[in-house]
XYZ file of C-alpha atoms in Angstrom:
693
model
C -24.082 -31.348 43.076
C -23.251 -28.007 41.450
C -22.729 -24.757 43.326
C -24.088 -21.604 41.712
C -22.509 -18.168 42.036
C -24.624 -15.278 40.803
C -22.665 -12.040 40.450
C -24.674 -8.820 40.505
C -21.983 -6.137 40.727
C -18.232 -5.785 40.744
C -15.733 -4.955 38.052
C -12.447 -6.834 38.083
C -10.444 -7.931 41.087
C -10.692 -4.967 43.477
C -14.484 -5.043 43.712
C -15.044 -8.740 42.994
C -16.686 -11.363 45.184
C -13.331 -13.177 45.027
C -11.623 -10.261 46.776
C -14.262 -10.350 49.527
C -13.600 -14.083 49.958
C -9.859 -13.547 50.218
C -9.975 -10.642 52.682
C -12.558 -12.261 54.959
C -10.630 -15.539 54.987
C -7.434 -13.773 56.021
C -8.804 -11.191 58.432
C -12.518 -11.650 59.045
C -14.273 -12.122 62.369
C -17.768 -13.301 63.286
C -19.906 -10.272 64.124
C -23.393 -11.852 64.129
C -24.257 -15.261 65.639
C -27.795 -16.548 65.175
C -29.368 -19.969 64.684
C -29.913 -19.349 60.962
C -27.474 -16.549 60.190
C -23.774 -15.804 60.623
C -22.066 -12.592 59.554
C -18.339 -12.097 59.109
C -16.621 -8.739 58.673
C -13.185 -7.167 58.984
C -13.015 -5.266 62.254
C -10.291 -2.983 63.614
C -7.728 -4.331 66.067
C -6.247 -1.204 67.685
C -4.169 -3.267 70.090
C -2.614 -5.158 67.226
C -2.173 -2.047 65.126
C -4.598 -3.147 62.419
C -6.993 -0.645 60.871
C -8.957 -1.869 57.829
C -9.138 0.236 54.709
C -12.521 1.771 53.805
C -12.944 -0.931 51.163
C -12.188 -3.679 53.701
C -14.572 -2.134 56.233
C -17.414 -2.497 53.736
C -16.763 -6.208 53.145
C -19.133 -8.765 54.670
C -20.004 -12.408 54.266
C -23.526 -13.320 55.370
C -24.066 -17.064 55.789
C -27.640 -18.340 55.816
C -28.423 -21.846 57.003
C -29.921 -24.014 59.722
C -28.930 -25.313 63.122
C -26.006 -23.017 63.828
C -24.663 -23.567 67.347
C -21.746 -21.989 69.188
C -19.476 -22.887 72.078
C -18.704 -20.658 75.024
C -16.060 -18.775 73.027
C -18.464 -18.095 70.158
C -16.936 -20.636 67.789
C -19.284 -22.421 65.390
C -19.697 -26.059 66.422
C -22.732 -27.155 64.381
C -25.059 -26.224 61.540
C -25.308 -26.267 57.761
C -24.463 -23.307 55.517
C -26.930 -23.131 52.606
C -26.337 -19.683 51.081
C -23.482 -17.161 51.237
C -24.073 -13.486 50.409
C -21.163 -11.202 49.479
C -21.076 -7.479 50.266
C -18.563 -4.699 49.677
C -18.638 -0.944 49.027
C -20.885 -1.567 46.016
C -23.477 -3.316 48.187
C -24.843 -6.837 47.649
C -22.545 -8.079 44.882
C -22.854 -11.874 44.728
C -24.515 -14.978 46.138
C -23.412 -18.604 46.450
C -26.195 -21.212 46.520
C -26.707 -24.936 45.996
C -23.721 -26.131 48.026
C -24.502 -27.163 51.624
C -21.366 -26.781 53.746
C -20.808 -28.199 57.206
C -20.603 -25.099 59.400
C -18.249 -26.568 61.985
C -15.826 -27.768 59.301
C -15.941 -24.424 57.504
C -15.099 -22.401 60.600
C -12.420 -24.849 61.666
C -10.826 -24.127 58.294
C -11.152 -20.381 58.979
C -9.324 -20.885 62.285
C -6.536 -22.785 60.522
C -5.889 -19.723 58.371
C -5.813 -17.364 61.350
C -3.603 -19.558 63.516
C -1.112 -20.943 60.998
C -1.850 -19.229 57.663
C -2.767 -22.683 56.346
C -5.042 -21.955 53.376
C -5.299 -25.606 52.357
C -8.458 -26.634 54.259
C -10.483 -23.559 53.350
C -9.550 -23.731 49.667
C -10.335 -27.448 49.663
C -13.862 -26.702 50.917
C -14.441 -23.797 48.558
C -12.762 -24.998 45.375
C -12.066 -28.732 45.355
C -15.368 -30.404 46.211
C -18.060 -29.306 43.759
C -18.064 -27.736 40.301
C -19.414 -24.222 39.946
C -21.941 -22.577 37.661
C -20.969 -18.902 37.561
C -23.323 -16.258 36.172
C -21.562 -12.934 35.684
C -23.064 -9.473 35.798
C -23.458 -7.009 32.947
C -20.268 -5.317 34.182
C -16.745 -6.618 33.896
C -16.337 -9.471 36.366
C -13.342 -11.250 37.866
C -13.807 -14.799 39.041
C -12.262 -18.183 39.362
C -13.994 -21.281 40.661
C -13.464 -24.902 41.623
C -11.083 -27.385 40.040
C -13.682 -29.948 39.027
C -14.990 -28.609 35.727
C -16.933 -25.373 35.941
C -19.293 -23.457 33.686
C -18.910 -19.683 33.351
C -21.173 -17.086 31.760
C -19.418 -13.724 31.719
C -22.403 -11.920 30.206
C -21.612 -8.212 29.670
C -18.474 -6.213 30.450
C -14.759 -6.938 30.181
C -14.459 -10.127 32.229
C -11.487 -12.065 33.605
C -12.531 -15.696 33.992
C -10.266 -18.485 35.230
C -11.375 -22.102 35.168
C -8.351 -23.481 37.071
C -8.511 -27.295 36.926
C -11.214 -29.510 35.474
C -12.942 -29.635 32.114
C -14.425 -26.138 32.066
C -16.891 -24.438 29.737
C -16.485 -20.663 29.552
C -18.703 -18.159 27.736
C -17.185 -14.682 27.770
C -20.283 -12.890 26.497
C -20.146 -9.343 25.093
C -17.044 -7.336 25.958
C -13.276 -7.669 25.700
C -12.650 -10.661 27.932
C -9.603 -12.469 29.301
C -10.458 -16.172 29.474
C -8.219 -18.885 30.931
C -9.445 -22.460 31.128
C -6.448 -23.573 33.171
C -5.533 -27.241 33.269
C -7.459 -30.124 31.667
C -9.752 -30.098 28.632
C -11.685 -26.860 28.272
C -14.238 -25.391 25.881
C -14.066 -21.602 25.641
C -16.266 -19.182 23.695
C -15.100 -15.574 23.531
C -18.381 -14.349 22.021
C -18.693 -10.697 20.990
C -15.699 -8.400 21.530
C -11.915 -8.589 21.264
C -10.967 -11.448 23.569
C -7.750 -12.970 24.913
C -8.041 -16.741 25.350
C -5.201 -18.378 27.272
C -4.292 -22.027 26.736
C -2.310 -23.751 29.471
C -2.630 -27.529 29.124
C -5.121 -30.037 27.813
C -7.151 -30.704 24.690
C -9.142 -27.481 24.370
C -11.670 -26.054 21.920
C -11.260 -22.278 21.637
C -13.784 -20.174 19.703
C -13.086 -16.454 19.671
C -16.414 -15.431 18.134
C -16.971 -12.005 16.548
C -14.188 -9.437 16.948
C -10.391 -9.666 16.892
C -9.512 -12.520 19.232
C -6.144 -13.853 20.399
C -4.928 -17.227 21.555
C -2.040 -17.041 24.011
C 0.049 -20.072 24.865
C 2.617 -18.176 26.936
C 1.617 -20.415 29.906
C 1.863 -23.646 27.910
C 4.119 -26.314 29.321
C 6.018 -29.203 27.813
C 8.351 -29.634 24.892
C 7.990 -27.699 21.646
C 7.884 -26.951 18.871
C 4.571 -25.159 19.256
C 2.673 -24.978 15.965
C -0.354 -22.716 15.499
C -2.148 -22.900 12.145
C -5.092 -20.519 11.815
C -5.834 -21.765 8.299
C -6.417 -25.299 9.554
C -7.743 -24.134 12.929
C -5.260 -26.193 14.933
C -2.654 -25.739 17.655
C -0.231 -28.392 18.828
C 2.647 -28.339 21.251
C 3.666 -29.559 24.666
C 1.691 -32.731 24.047
C -1.585 -30.815 23.578
C -3.884 -30.490 20.586
C -6.263 -27.525 20.459
C -9.059 -26.698 18.008
C -9.248 -23.030 16.999
C -12.287 -21.220 15.609
C -12.519 -17.489 14.795
C -9.064 -16.683 16.183
C -7.154 -13.818 14.553
C -4.108 -13.311 16.801
C -1.342 -15.552 18.173
C 0.692 -14.774 21.315
C 3.606 -17.153 21.767
C 5.675 -18.285 24.738
C 9.401 -18.200 25.417
C 10.089 -21.371 23.455
C 13.281 -21.653 21.399
C 12.392 -25.001 19.841
C 11.356 -23.912 16.355
C 7.780 -22.696 16.722
C 5.648 -22.118 13.616
C 2.794 -19.586 13.333
C 0.572 -19.700 10.240
C -2.155 -17.154 9.522
C -5.184 -17.272 7.274
C -6.973 -14.866 4.932
C -8.071 -12.606 7.814
C -6.037 -9.708 9.211
C -3.855 -11.589 11.701
C -1.625 -10.425 14.558
C 1.486 -12.338 15.640
C 3.244 -11.689 18.968
C 6.310 -13.948 19.289
C 7.875 -14.265 22.749
C 10.792 -16.604 22.105
C 13.389 -17.224 19.404
C 13.820 -19.554 16.425
C 10.299 -18.891 15.128
C 8.857 -19.044 11.599
C 5.792 -16.919 10.781
C 3.673 -17.009 7.615
C 0.930 -14.390 7.557
C -0.795 -15.812 4.463
C -3.589 -13.501 3.218
C -4.974 -10.333 4.769
C -3.162 -7.343 6.282
C -1.058 -8.991 8.978
C 0.856 -7.420 11.857
C 3.967 -8.527 13.757
C 4.180 -7.075 17.301
C 7.151 -6.775 19.662
C 5.809 -4.444 22.396
C 5.342 -7.232 24.933
C 5.980 -5.494 28.255
C 2.336 -5.578 29.321
C -0.276 -7.909 30.762
C -1.999 -8.539 27.432
C 0.799 -9.428 25.032
C 3.487 -10.682 27.376
C 4.592 -9.472 30.776
C 7.307 -7.514 32.564
C 10.841 -7.827 31.107
C 9.509 -9.303 27.854
C 10.479 -6.280 25.719
C 13.838 -6.054 23.949
C 15.209 -3.999 21.084
C 14.597 -5.496 17.623
C 15.786 -4.993 14.059
C 13.077 -5.863 11.543
C 14.238 -6.405 7.956
C 11.235 -6.727 5.622
C 13.490 -7.441 2.620
C 15.201 -10.419 4.235
C 12.095 -11.386 6.214
C 14.008 -11.560 9.488
C 13.931 -10.153 13.005
C 17.103 -9.861 15.042
C 17.502 -9.227 18.765
C 20.833 -8.579 20.390
C 22.850 -10.718 20.633
C 20.912 -13.240 18.487
C 20.676 -12.309 14.770
C 17.945 -13.521 12.419
C 16.136 -15.460 15.153
C 12.665 -14.933 13.673
C 11.780 -15.486 10.007
C 8.582 -14.201 8.430
C 6.708 -13.952 5.143
C 3.523 -12.122 4.082
C 3.617 -9.555 6.901
C 2.503 -5.997 6.077
C 2.577 -4.216 9.458
C 5.338 -4.092 12.080
C 5.056 -2.812 15.672
C 8.254 -2.380 17.649
C 9.171 -2.642 21.302
C 9.478 0.009 24.004
C 13.201 0.151 23.255
C 15.099 1.644 20.300
C 14.180 -0.405 17.228
C 15.176 -0.421 13.564
C 12.644 -0.974 10.762
C 13.896 -1.695 7.238
C 11.113 -1.738 4.652
C 10.859 -3.563 1.345
C 9.325 -2.658 -2.014
C 5.872 -3.584 -0.731
C 3.325 -1.262 0.910
C 4.076 -1.523 4.628
C 3.100 0.005 7.963
C 5.598 0.758 10.734
C 4.561 1.387 14.345
C 7.510 2.504 16.468
C 6.823 2.485 20.199
C 9.027 3.910 22.939
C 12.678 4.611 22.329
C 14.547 6.487 19.608
C 13.617 4.349 16.604
C 14.850 4.256 13.011
C 12.344 3.700 10.193
C 13.406 3.361 6.532
C 10.359 2.787 4.342
C 12.197 2.010 1.099
C 9.863 1.257 -1.858
C 6.088 0.953 -1.865
C 3.573 3.267 -0.180
C 4.624 3.150 3.465
C 2.850 4.392 6.587
C 4.324 5.619 9.865
C 1.832 5.106 12.700
C 1.756 6.047 16.380
C -1.738 4.680 16.985
C -0.594 2.032 19.487
C 1.518 4.235 21.738
C -1.279 5.603 23.905
C -3.124 2.318 24.297
C -0.327 -0.046 25.364
C -0.897 -1.061 29.010
C 1.871 -0.344 31.515
C 3.698 2.005 29.128
C 5.383 5.087 30.541
C 3.477 8.307 31.087
C 2.551 9.984 27.806
C 2.089 13.734 27.742
C 1.973 14.840 24.126
C 0.757 13.981 20.666
C 3.129 12.841 17.941
C 4.841 15.497 15.795
C 5.770 14.362 12.268
C 7.028 16.371 9.275
C 7.650 14.313 6.147
C 9.287 17.240 4.347
C 12.158 17.209 6.865
C 11.986 13.494 7.767
C 11.547 14.307 11.445
C 9.298 12.593 13.956
C 8.839 12.881 17.714
C 6.772 10.162 19.357
C 4.250 10.601 22.149
C 6.911 10.011 24.790
C 9.148 12.774 23.444
C 11.657 10.440 21.763
C 12.980 11.494 18.336
C 12.668 8.888 15.598
C 14.732 8.862 12.401
C 12.520 8.327 9.339
C 12.813 8.127 5.553
C 10.803 6.766 2.638
C 7.445 7.421 4.341
C 4.375 8.556 2.391
C 1.538 8.356 4.937
C 1.227 9.109 8.651
C -1.243 7.965 11.298
C -1.175 9.803 14.606
C -1.925 8.747 18.155
C -4.977 9.060 20.364
C -3.673 12.452 21.544
C -3.533 15.779 19.733
C -0.989 15.255 16.943
C 0.727 17.613 14.509
C 1.201 15.861 11.169
C 2.634 17.423 7.999
C 3.210 15.902 4.580
C 5.706 16.689 1.845
C 5.411 17.644 -1.842
C 4.100 14.198 -2.740
C 0.656 12.728 -2.209
C 0.180 11.868 1.451
C -2.517 10.362 3.647
C -2.618 11.959 7.108
C -4.889 10.459 9.793
C -5.149 12.115 13.177
C -7.315 9.583 15.037
C -8.501 10.851 18.440
C -7.414 14.155 19.937
C -7.352 17.704 18.601
C -5.052 17.267 15.621
C -3.411 19.681 13.192
C -2.938 18.240 9.695
C -1.040 19.926 6.850
C -0.835 18.140 3.516
C 1.540 20.590 1.807
C 1.997 19.753 -1.905
C 0.484 16.880 -3.848
C -2.937 15.273 -3.839
C -3.368 14.647 -0.131
C -6.042 12.912 1.894
C -6.614 14.380 5.365
C -8.731 12.599 7.991
C -8.756 14.177 11.433
C -10.774 11.571 13.291
C -12.408 12.271 16.641
C -11.627 15.604 18.268
C -11.587 19.199 17.063
C -9.143 19.126 14.170
C -7.594 21.727 11.866
C -7.009 20.678 8.233
C -4.798 22.492 5.727
C -4.489 20.829 2.351
C -1.783 22.992 0.799
C -1.134 22.914 -2.947
C -2.795 20.279 -5.106
C -6.216 18.666 -5.248
C -6.838 17.470 -1.706
C -9.578 15.396 -0.112
C -10.814 16.195 3.381
C -12.531 13.268 5.106
C -15.193 13.859 7.751
C -16.867 10.976 9.586
C -19.828 10.871 11.990
C -18.789 11.912 15.492
C -15.556 13.587 14.402
C -16.078 16.738 16.441
C -15.770 20.393 15.439
C -13.344 20.486 12.508
C -11.971 23.338 10.415
C -10.593 23.384 6.863
C -8.433 26.446 6.302
C -7.890 26.411 2.525
C -10.685 24.553 0.713
C -10.503 25.420 -3.003
C -13.734 25.302 -5.019
C -13.472 23.078 -8.093
C -10.182 21.570 -6.922
C -10.585 20.014 -3.467
C -13.233 17.557 -2.320
C -15.098 17.117 0.957
C -15.582 13.377 1.551
C -18.800 12.725 3.470
C -19.202 9.159 2.228
C -19.315 7.775 5.782
C -22.643 9.556 6.303
C -25.907 8.416 4.805
C -26.100 10.288 1.512
C -29.447 11.870 2.353
C -28.127 13.090 5.720
C -25.021 14.583 4.109
C -27.000 16.269 1.327
C -29.396 17.798 3.852
C -26.476 19.137 5.903
C -24.998 20.788 2.802
C -28.330 22.324 1.821
C -28.728 23.772 5.328
C -25.157 25.031 5.743
C -24.748 28.288 7.639
C -23.014 31.427 6.325
C -19.956 33.022 7.880
C -17.467 30.966 5.905
C -19.335 27.701 5.255
C -20.460 25.914 8.413
C -21.917 22.431 7.920
C -23.756 20.944 10.896
C -24.533 17.231 11.220
C -27.312 15.600 13.275
C -24.831 13.956 15.664
C -23.506 17.368 16.769
C -20.297 17.319 14.753
C -19.517 20.064 12.262
C -17.035 21.241 9.650
C -16.166 24.869 8.913
C -14.672 25.826 5.545
C -12.872 29.082 6.202
C -12.789 31.882 3.646
C -15.623 30.588 1.427
C -18.893 32.200 0.465
C -21.916 30.017 1.106
C -23.214 30.647 -2.404
C -20.050 29.184 -3.968
C -20.287 25.829 -2.181
C -22.572 23.053 -3.438
C -22.912 19.290 -3.639
C -20.535 19.373 -6.603
C -17.682 19.768 -4.095
C -18.785 16.759 -2.024
C -18.224 13.004 -2.220
C -21.461 11.450 -1.057
C -21.835 7.980 0.338
C -24.374 5.301 -0.152
C -28.083 5.714 0.511
C -29.880 2.729 1.949
C -32.850 1.295 0.060
C -36.074 2.921 1.203
C -38.680 0.471 -0.029
C -39.659 -2.798 -1.732
C -42.380 -2.888 -4.391
C -44.198 -5.953 -5.814
C -45.104 -5.845 -9.493
C -48.820 -6.418 -8.871
C -51.386 -7.699 -6.407
C -50.151 -10.334 -3.974
C -52.697 -13.072 -4.687
C -52.184 -16.802 -5.143
C -54.862 -19.389 -6.022
C -55.531 -22.309 -3.751
C -53.638 -25.485 -4.755
C -50.978 -23.496 -6.647
C -48.102 -25.791 -7.557
C -44.490 -25.461 -6.403
C -42.557 -23.026 -8.595
C -45.613 -20.941 -9.499
C -44.737 -17.230 -9.465
C -46.498 -14.914 -7.016
C -44.785 -11.596 -7.792
C -41.446 -9.997 -8.611
C -40.022 -7.463 -6.155
C -38.143 -4.288 -7.056
C -36.056 -2.121 -4.718
C -36.739 1.556 -4.109
C -33.283 3.147 -3.748
C -32.103 6.758 -4.122
C -28.932 5.328 -5.668
C -30.368 4.197 -8.986
C -27.170 2.450 -10.067
C -27.030 0.140 -7.034
C -27.516 -3.581 -7.432
C -29.658 -5.410 -4.901
C -30.030 -8.798 -3.238
C -33.404 -9.924 -1.899
C -33.785 -12.314 1.036
C -36.874 -14.000 2.459
C -36.676 -13.529 6.234
C -40.088 -15.105 6.924
C -41.249 -17.704 4.392
C -44.632 -18.461 6.047
C -43.467 -21.811 7.412
C -41.825 -22.879 4.175
C -44.668 -22.045 1.779
C -42.682 -19.566 -0.335
C -39.181 -19.051 -1.709
C -37.252 -16.350 -3.553
C -35.485 -16.787 -6.861
C -33.614 -13.511 -7.175
C -36.391 -10.969 -6.809
C -39.153 -13.386 -7.875
C -41.378 -14.824 -5.155
C -42.552 -18.382 -5.870
C -44.533 -21.133 -4.210
C -41.996 -23.472 -2.604
C -41.633 -27.006 -3.917
C -43.942 -29.370 -2.039
C -45.935 -26.559 -0.412
C -49.702 -26.964 0.026
C -51.684 -23.753 -0.456
C -55.033 -24.494 1.200
C -57.687 -21.780 1.441
C -59.550 -23.672 4.160
C -56.360 -23.768 6.294
C -55.479 -20.073 5.863
C -56.911 -17.336 3.667
C -53.676 -15.315 3.758
C -49.988 -15.642 4.597
C -47.499 -13.027 5.863
C -43.916 -13.007 4.633
C -40.990 -10.658 5.374
C -38.548 -9.598 2.669
C -35.257 -7.716 2.956
C -33.307 -5.971 0.222
C -29.593 -5.173 0.548
C -27.614 -2.913 -1.755
C -24.025 -3.468 -2.846
C -22.772 -1.300 0.031
C -24.448 -3.527 2.613
C -27.322 -1.184 3.518
C -30.701 -2.884 3.784
C -34.441 -2.397 4.158
C -37.093 -4.869 5.376
C -40.855 -5.071 4.893
C -43.760 -7.431 5.607
C -46.141 -8.472 2.823
C -49.525 -10.224 3.067
C -50.338 -12.745 0.326
C -54.038 -13.443 -0.170
C -55.227 -16.953 -1.093
C -58.223 -17.295 -3.425
C -60.616 -20.168 -2.834
C -60.709 -22.923 -5.432
C -64.326 -24.188 -5.937
C -64.997 -27.916 -6.223
C -64.726 -28.813 -9.894
C -65.589 -32.506 -9.719
C -66.513 -35.361 -7.385
C -64.535 -38.559 -7.757
C -65.088 -42.078 -6.454
C -62.318 -42.726 -3.944
C -63.283 -46.324 -3.110
C -66.071 -48.873 -3.534
C -69.025 -48.229 -5.843
C -70.919 -51.543 -5.661
C -73.145 -53.160 -3.055
C -74.449 -56.713 -2.653
C -78.124 -57.592 -2.885
C -79.896 -57.558 0.481
C -77.049 -55.597 2.122
C -77.906 -54.562 5.664
C -78.475 -50.959 6.636
C -75.202 -49.162 7.406
C -73.193 -51.147 4.891
C -70.528 -48.939 3.255
C -71.059 -48.584 -0.457
C -68.456 -45.994 -1.503
C -66.339 -42.969 -0.445
C -66.037 -39.741 -2.423
C -63.449 -36.968 -2.738
C -63.566 -33.459 -4.132
C -60.997 -32.602 -6.788
C -60.092 -29.386 -4.918
C -58.035 -31.280 -2.374
C -57.663 -35.005 -3.014
C -55.114 -35.453 -0.222
C -57.230 -34.192 2.675
C -60.863 -33.498 1.655
C -62.279 -30.427 3.304
C -65.410 -30.064 1.171
C -68.871 -30.804 2.572
C -70.818 -33.495 0.701
C -74.632 -33.701 0.391
C -76.848 -36.440 -1.082
C -79.047 -34.740 -3.680
C -80.851 -37.951 -4.837
C -81.003 -40.869 -2.383
C -82.628 -43.353 -4.827
C -85.947 -43.447 -3.013
C -84.297 -43.475 0.423
C -82.067 -46.463 -0.301
C -78.829 -44.646 0.654
C -77.498 -42.115 3.188
C -74.291 -40.014 3.382
C -72.072 -39.975 6.440
C -69.509 -37.260 5.657
C -68.014 -38.415 2.382
C -69.055 -42.063 2.910
C -72.130 -43.533 1.143
C -73.978 -46.196 3.138
C -77.124 -48.348 2.723
């Protein structure tokens, strides 16, 4: 027996069916008593001083079943519960079916909670007797289920799914999900989105799917060391062995037993929680994170001040020096306390969080970034954008703390309105979200405001101003014709060119189809042209065959049908062709040449034409698809061959088989119609392709 919970509405705990369960169990009363229906709700108790909240007042459990009976006090003494409906302020949010429950036992368990706060019997009935099949809504859902091995489908939204005990199977579905199989041996699929998958105990299989997905073993029990190897796709520790697929991030626990984290060629994220840890990022652009005072990366009290030394490859926390060793890490995010970052000669990224931090970039092209400050859960209230001036080596973070910086070439702001200024060198300034003010000063700078209404000033030197779709209403104050460039490569080239051609006067105002715009102050419209613009890629617009699409019947495998060519505004692009529909295996592509597939049978009598679908993709990943119809020409019969027989005995009886014939058009499965032109004075007859007396 499997119970099914279908969730229709409810995002996370406050509006979940689980919250209705919990509140009704603790404080619900029967309000409707019928033979096939029982309703429970939370009612006021003025004498006891209890007044439910508006959310509690909207909660109801409606139990449908048969044979409900009640004693003189209204207690349920008989009947079977077949379906439970859940209601709250959102309406009808969930339904439990497929699990008949003894009504008298269920309400005796309710009474045990009310009289002695004993939750054991009710949780035994609800969670320890049958496994659950849980179907989530398209919103973010919160649910846990039985302890006997459940199956979850989160579907859409940012879900929080907890399998508790048993061998569970969890599918997060689209969205950024938090998935915890609990105890025993679980199989978890994050699916689309950036997911957090929590391993507790057992032999699990964890597949993050598309997106940036994390495995957390902060709840893992047992003796270490805990070893996570993303290259091999394995985790071991505490007596458990876990298979890992499509996992990019590792969140550790508080172990001090010599844990080892190994990355792969992807961009990995490492979040150590304990001490005595060795981390090898391997390939990709890898990040080491120490802001752990939140529900995602760690938990309360997990943050502490760190000193990160990229030259030595060590992290120290007071009072324990050099307690984490790392190699092949390119990005470092600090804690909410005052941290120290010491860069190496490599290109590195430093992300100070709260606190008055110190950042020394040293050699290489180094980036100071505040992009994580606004998005860290449970961080203190943030009221301002970051203010950074590389010419004076000053920086104020989004919490108002002053950071000490040196050796920094590039700056990335926060999700608020930042003020970022470069120095006399070549800088890259990225504002991200918010209404940012960017000033490159000297050098060949690259300014990218991001979303929001941004103001760009390049300063001296040949600067590049980057505008992306959806950026907002941006302004460039000092664009210099013949020196600076406007980078519109994120747009389709045809869209960008059209926007330039239709620019408005009054400075130069360029409007894009998505509603964003860029104004180049102080320029005459007649002076600005496509020569000042960096255009992006144009997608292919067509596929052309080199002649008629015709193939003769009985064509052999490998015979050419046509050669396709791409139609692309970017003449220099290279292209890859792919056969999306091969007409049930009849055709194949060799580069751009379409051929009859090996072993294929082209039979006019079976089909006079075949439809295929071809795609072409350019070297920037843009593609075009088109259907083509290939005509088959009929092959006439060129000969008649003797397939069997050919002699007959004297005095053979009528109906005796003399021979069978086949047409050379299709010797495997004759489809031609045979006729007897000369029957030798009525001695023979034809039955299909069989000659008889």
